[in-house]
Amino acid sequence: MSRPLTESDPEVAVAIDNEVRRQHEGLELIASENFVSEAVLEAAGSVFTNKYAEGYPAKRYYGGCEFTDVIENLARDRAKQLFGAEHANVQPHA
């Protein structure tokens, strides 16, 4: 369970490497196909992938969300600052 992808599934690892190379060497003119920064990839591929957090910070339907709350509060505060807003909701619609 703690082996790197290159050991546990080398074929998938190669496909991922090839896709990374394709994205860096080409230019997609489709907005949804743009690539993200290393920081975004790192955060999106973090242990939070394993976490389900329905509801709002401090009012979740499941336990163990204290660190999810930290990240959501950071995102909300940063969105408010960025847009000069009094309120912000950073949760997806669906």
Short mmCIF file of N, CA and C in Angstrom, two decimals:
data_model
loop_
_atom_site.label_atom_id
_atom_site.label_comp_id
_atom_site.label_asym_id
_atom_site.label_seq_id
_atom_site.Cartn_x
_atom_site.Cartn_y
_atom_site.Cartn_z
N MET A 1 0.81 -1.20 0.00
CA MET A 1 0.00 0.00 0.00
C MET A 1 0.85 1.26 0.00
N SER A 2 2.09 1.16 0.41
CA SER A 2 2.93 2.36 0.44
C SER A 2 4.00 2.35 -0.65
N ARG A 3 3.88 1.43 -1.61
CA ARG A 3 4.86 1.42 -2.70
C ARG A 3 4.54 2.53 -3.69
N PRO A 4 5.57 3.11 -4.30
CA PRO A 4 5.32 4.15 -5.31
C PRO A 4 4.64 3.54 -6.54
N LEU A 5 3.99 4.37 -7.30
CA LEU A 5 3.26 3.93 -8.48
C LEU A 5 4.18 3.23 -9.48
N THR A 6 5.40 3.70 -9.60
CA THR A 6 6.34 3.08 -10.55
C THR A 6 6.59 1.62 -10.24
N GLU A 7 6.42 1.23 -8.97
CA GLU A 7 6.57 -0.17 -8.58
C GLU A 7 5.25 -0.92 -8.60
N SER A 8 4.20 -0.30 -8.10
CA SER A 8 2.92 -1.01 -7.98
C SER A 8 2.19 -1.13 -9.32
N ASP A 9 2.35 -0.16 -10.21
CA ASP A 9 1.72 -0.23 -11.53
C ASP A 9 2.54 0.58 -12.53
N PRO A 10 3.65 0.02 -12.99
CA PRO A 10 4.55 0.76 -13.88
C PRO A 10 3.89 1.20 -15.19
N GLU A 11 2.92 0.46 -15.68
CA GLU A 11 2.26 0.84 -16.93
C GLU A 11 1.47 2.14 -16.76
N VAL A 12 0.78 2.26 -15.65
CA VAL A 12 0.04 3.50 -15.38
C VAL A 12 1.02 4.64 -15.16
N ALA A 13 2.12 4.38 -14.46
CA ALA A 13 3.13 5.41 -14.23
C ALA A 13 3.69 5.94 -15.54
N VAL A 14 3.95 5.05 -16.49
CA VAL A 14 4.46 5.47 -17.80
C VAL A 14 3.41 6.31 -18.53
N ALA A 15 2.15 5.89 -18.48
CA ALA A 15 1.09 6.66 -19.13
C ALA A 15 0.98 8.06 -18.53
N ILE A 16 1.10 8.17 -17.21
CA ILE A 16 1.06 9.48 -16.55
C ILE A 16 2.24 10.33 -16.99
N ASP A 17 3.43 9.76 -17.00
CA ASP A 17 4.62 10.49 -17.45
C ASP A 17 4.45 10.98 -18.89
N ASN A 18 3.91 10.12 -19.74
CA ASN A 18 3.69 10.51 -21.14
C ASN A 18 2.68 11.65 -21.25
N GLU A 19 1.64 11.62 -20.42
CA GLU A 19 0.64 12.69 -20.44
C GLU A 19 1.24 14.00 -19.94
N VAL A 20 2.06 13.94 -18.91
CA VAL A 20 2.75 15.15 -18.42
C VAL A 20 3.59 15.75 -19.53
N ARG A 21 4.34 14.92 -20.22
CA ARG A 21 5.19 15.39 -21.32
C ARG A 21 4.34 16.00 -22.44
N ARG A 22 3.23 15.33 -22.78
CA ARG A 22 2.34 15.84 -23.83
C ARG A 22 1.81 17.22 -23.46
N GLN A 23 1.40 17.39 -22.20
CA GLN A 23 0.86 18.67 -21.78
C GLN A 23 1.91 19.77 -21.79
N HIS A 24 3.13 19.45 -21.43
CA HIS A 24 4.18 20.47 -21.39
C HIS A 24 4.73 20.81 -22.76
N GLU A 25 4.60 19.91 -23.72
CA GLU A 25 5.16 20.15 -25.05
C GLU A 25 4.13 20.70 -26.03
N GLY A 26 2.85 20.66 -25.68
CA GLY A 26 1.81 21.12 -26.58
C GLY A 26 1.04 22.29 -26.00
N LEU A 27 0.18 22.84 -26.81
CA LEU A 27 -0.67 23.95 -26.38
C LEU A 27 -2.11 23.58 -26.68
N GLU A 28 -2.89 23.43 -25.64
CA GLU A 28 -4.31 23.13 -25.80
C GLU A 28 -5.09 24.44 -25.80
N LEU A 29 -5.98 24.58 -26.73
CA LEU A 29 -6.79 25.79 -26.81
C LEU A 29 -8.19 25.58 -26.24
N ILE A 30 -8.32 24.56 -25.41
CA ILE A 30 -9.58 24.27 -24.72
C ILE A 30 -9.37 24.62 -23.25
N ALA A 31 -10.17 25.52 -22.71
CA ALA A 31 -9.96 26.01 -21.34
C ALA A 31 -9.90 24.88 -20.32
N SER A 32 -10.77 23.90 -20.44
CA SER A 32 -10.80 22.82 -19.46
C SER A 32 -9.61 21.89 -19.58
N GLU A 33 -8.81 22.05 -20.62
CA GLU A 33 -7.64 21.20 -20.84
C GLU A 33 -6.33 21.87 -20.42
N ASN A 34 -6.40 23.07 -19.88
CA ASN A 34 -5.17 23.74 -19.43
C ASN A 34 -4.57 22.99 -18.26
N PHE A 35 -3.26 23.04 -18.13
CA PHE A 35 -2.61 22.32 -17.04
C PHE A 35 -2.40 23.26 -15.85
N VAL A 36 -2.30 22.65 -14.68
CA VAL A 36 -2.16 23.42 -13.44
C VAL A 36 -0.72 23.38 -12.96
N SER A 37 -0.43 24.19 -11.95
CA SER A 37 0.92 24.26 -11.39
C SER A 37 1.25 23.01 -10.59
N GLU A 38 2.52 22.82 -10.30
CA GLU A 38 2.97 21.70 -9.47
C GLU A 38 2.31 21.75 -8.09
N ALA A 39 2.15 22.96 -7.55
CA ALA A 39 1.54 23.11 -6.23
C ALA A 39 0.09 22.61 -6.24
N VAL A 40 -0.66 22.93 -7.29
CA VAL A 40 -2.04 22.48 -7.39
C VAL A 40 -2.09 20.96 -7.54
N LEU A 41 -1.21 20.40 -8.37
CA LEU A 41 -1.15 18.94 -8.51
C LEU A 41 -0.84 18.27 -7.18
N GLU A 42 0.09 18.85 -6.44
CA GLU A 42 0.47 18.29 -5.14
C GLU A 42 -0.70 18.31 -4.17
N ALA A 43 -1.40 19.43 -4.11
CA ALA A 43 -2.55 19.54 -3.20
C ALA A 43 -3.69 18.62 -3.63
N ALA A 44 -3.96 18.58 -4.93
CA ALA A 44 -5.06 17.75 -5.43
C ALA A 44 -4.78 16.26 -5.24
N GLY A 45 -3.52 15.89 -5.23
CA GLY A 45 -3.15 14.49 -5.04
C GLY A 45 -2.78 14.15 -3.62
N SER A 46 -3.20 14.97 -2.67
CA SER A 46 -2.83 14.77 -1.27
C SER A 46 -3.78 13.79 -0.58
N VAL A 47 -3.56 13.58 0.70
CA VAL A 47 -4.41 12.68 1.48
C VAL A 47 -5.86 13.17 1.57
N PHE A 48 -6.10 14.41 1.22
CA PHE A 48 -7.47 14.92 1.25
C PHE A 48 -8.33 14.25 0.17
N THR A 49 -7.70 13.57 -0.77
CA THR A 49 -8.44 12.77 -1.74
C THR A 49 -9.22 11.68 -1.03
N ASN A 50 -8.72 11.22 0.11
CA ASN A 50 -9.36 10.15 0.87
C ASN A 50 -10.47 10.66 1.79
N LYS A 51 -10.68 11.95 1.85
CA LYS A 51 -11.58 12.54 2.85
C LYS A 51 -12.89 12.99 2.23
N TYR A 52 -13.98 12.63 2.87
CA TYR A 52 -15.31 13.10 2.49
C TYR A 52 -15.73 14.14 3.52
N ALA A 53 -16.08 15.32 3.07
CA ALA A 53 -16.41 16.40 4.01
C ALA A 53 -17.65 17.14 3.54
N GLU A 54 -18.80 16.60 3.87
CA GLU A 54 -20.06 17.23 3.50
C GLU A 54 -20.47 18.22 4.58
N GLY A 55 -21.01 19.35 4.16
CA GLY A 55 -21.42 20.38 5.11
C GLY A 55 -20.42 21.53 5.11
N TYR A 56 -20.49 22.36 6.12
CA TYR A 56 -19.61 23.52 6.23
C TYR A 56 -18.66 23.35 7.41
N PRO A 57 -17.56 24.10 7.42
CA PRO A 57 -16.60 23.98 8.52
C PRO A 57 -17.28 24.08 9.89
N ALA A 58 -16.86 23.19 10.77
CA ALA A 58 -17.38 23.07 12.14
C ALA A 58 -18.83 22.57 12.18
N LYS A 59 -19.40 22.27 11.01
CA LYS A 59 -20.78 21.75 10.94
C LYS A 59 -20.86 20.62 9.92
N ARG A 60 -19.87 19.75 9.94
CA ARG A 60 -19.81 18.64 8.98
C ARG A 60 -20.71 17.50 9.44
N TYR A 61 -21.08 16.67 8.49
CA TYR A 61 -21.90 15.50 8.80
C TYR A 61 -21.06 14.32 9.24
N TYR A 62 -19.75 14.38 9.00
CA TYR A 62 -18.83 13.31 9.36
C TYR A 62 -17.71 13.88 10.22
N GLY A 63 -17.15 13.04 11.08
CA GLY A 63 -16.05 13.48 11.94
C GLY A 63 -14.72 13.48 11.21
N GLY A 64 -13.71 13.97 11.89
CA GLY A 64 -12.35 13.96 11.34
C GLY A 64 -12.11 14.99 10.27
N CYS A 65 -12.83 16.08 10.29
CA CYS A 65 -12.70 17.10 9.24
C CYS A 65 -11.98 18.36 9.70
N GLU A 66 -11.32 18.31 10.86
CA GLU A 66 -10.73 19.54 11.39
C GLU A 66 -9.69 20.15 10.45
N PHE A 67 -8.93 19.32 9.73
CA PHE A 67 -7.91 19.86 8.83
C PHE A 67 -8.51 20.24 7.48
N THR A 68 -9.58 19.57 7.10
CA THR A 68 -10.34 19.97 5.93
C THR A 68 -10.92 21.36 6.17
N ASP A 69 -11.42 21.58 7.39
CA ASP A 69 -11.96 22.89 7.75
C ASP A 69 -10.89 23.97 7.64
N VAL A 70 -9.67 23.66 8.06
CA VAL A 70 -8.57 24.64 7.96
C VAL A 70 -8.38 25.07 6.51
N ILE A 71 -8.33 24.10 5.60
CA ILE A 71 -8.11 24.41 4.19
C ILE A 71 -9.29 25.17 3.60
N GLU A 72 -10.51 24.74 3.93
CA GLU A 72 -11.67 25.45 3.39
C GLU A 72 -11.74 26.88 3.92
N ASN A 73 -11.45 27.08 5.19
CA ASN A 73 -11.44 28.43 5.75
C ASN A 73 -10.38 29.30 5.09
N LEU A 74 -9.20 28.72 4.83
CA LEU A 74 -8.15 29.46 4.12
C LEU A 74 -8.63 29.87 2.73
N ALA A 75 -9.22 28.93 2.01
CA ALA A 75 -9.71 29.22 0.66
C ALA A 75 -10.77 30.30 0.68
N ARG A 76 -11.69 30.21 1.62
CA ARG A 76 -12.76 31.22 1.71
C ARG A 76 -12.19 32.59 2.05
N ASP A 77 -11.27 32.65 3.03
CA ASP A 77 -10.67 33.94 3.40
C ASP A 77 -9.87 34.54 2.25
N ARG A 78 -9.17 33.69 1.51
CA ARG A 78 -8.39 34.19 0.37
C ARG A 78 -9.29 34.68 -0.75
N ALA A 79 -10.42 33.99 -0.98
CA ALA A 79 -11.37 34.44 -2.00
C ALA A 79 -11.98 35.78 -1.62
N LYS A 80 -12.34 35.94 -0.35
CA LYS A 80 -12.89 37.22 0.11
C LYS A 80 -11.89 38.35 -0.08
N GLN A 81 -10.63 38.08 0.26
CA GLN A 81 -9.60 39.11 0.10
C GLN A 81 -9.37 39.43 -1.38
N LEU A 82 -9.28 38.40 -2.20
CA LEU A 82 -9.02 38.59 -3.62
C LEU A 82 -10.10 39.42 -4.29
N PHE A 83 -11.36 39.15 -3.97
CA PHE A 83 -12.47 39.83 -4.62
C PHE A 83 -13.02 41.00 -3.81
N GLY A 84 -12.40 41.30 -2.66
CA GLY A 84 -12.88 42.38 -1.82
C GLY A 84 -14.31 42.15 -1.36
N ALA A 85 -14.63 40.91 -1.06
CA ALA A 85 -15.99 40.54 -0.70
C ALA A 85 -16.12 40.32 0.80
N GLU A 86 -17.33 40.48 1.28
CA GLU A 86 -17.61 40.24 2.69
C GLU A 86 -17.84 38.75 2.95
N HIS A 87 -18.36 38.05 1.94
CA HIS A 87 -18.67 36.62 2.06
C HIS A 87 -18.17 35.89 0.82
N ALA A 88 -17.87 34.62 0.96
CA ALA A 88 -17.50 33.77 -0.17
C ALA A 88 -17.83 32.33 0.16
N ASN A 89 -18.21 31.59 -0.86
CA ASN A 89 -18.44 30.15 -0.73
C ASN A 89 -17.53 29.47 -1.74
N VAL A 90 -16.66 28.61 -1.28
CA VAL A 90 -15.69 27.97 -2.16
C VAL A 90 -16.04 26.50 -2.43
N GLN A 91 -17.22 26.08 -2.01
CA GLN A 91 -17.63 24.69 -2.24
C GLN A 91 -18.18 24.55 -3.66
N PRO A 92 -17.94 23.39 -4.28
CA PRO A 92 -18.47 23.17 -5.64
C PRO A 92 -19.98 23.02 -5.62
N HIS A 93 -20.60 23.25 -6.75
CA HIS A 93 -22.06 23.14 -6.86
C HIS A 93 -22.52 21.70 -6.76
N ALA A 94 -21.74 20.79 -7.27
CA ALA A 94 -22.17 19.38 -7.27
C ALA A 94 -21.03 18.47 -6.89
#
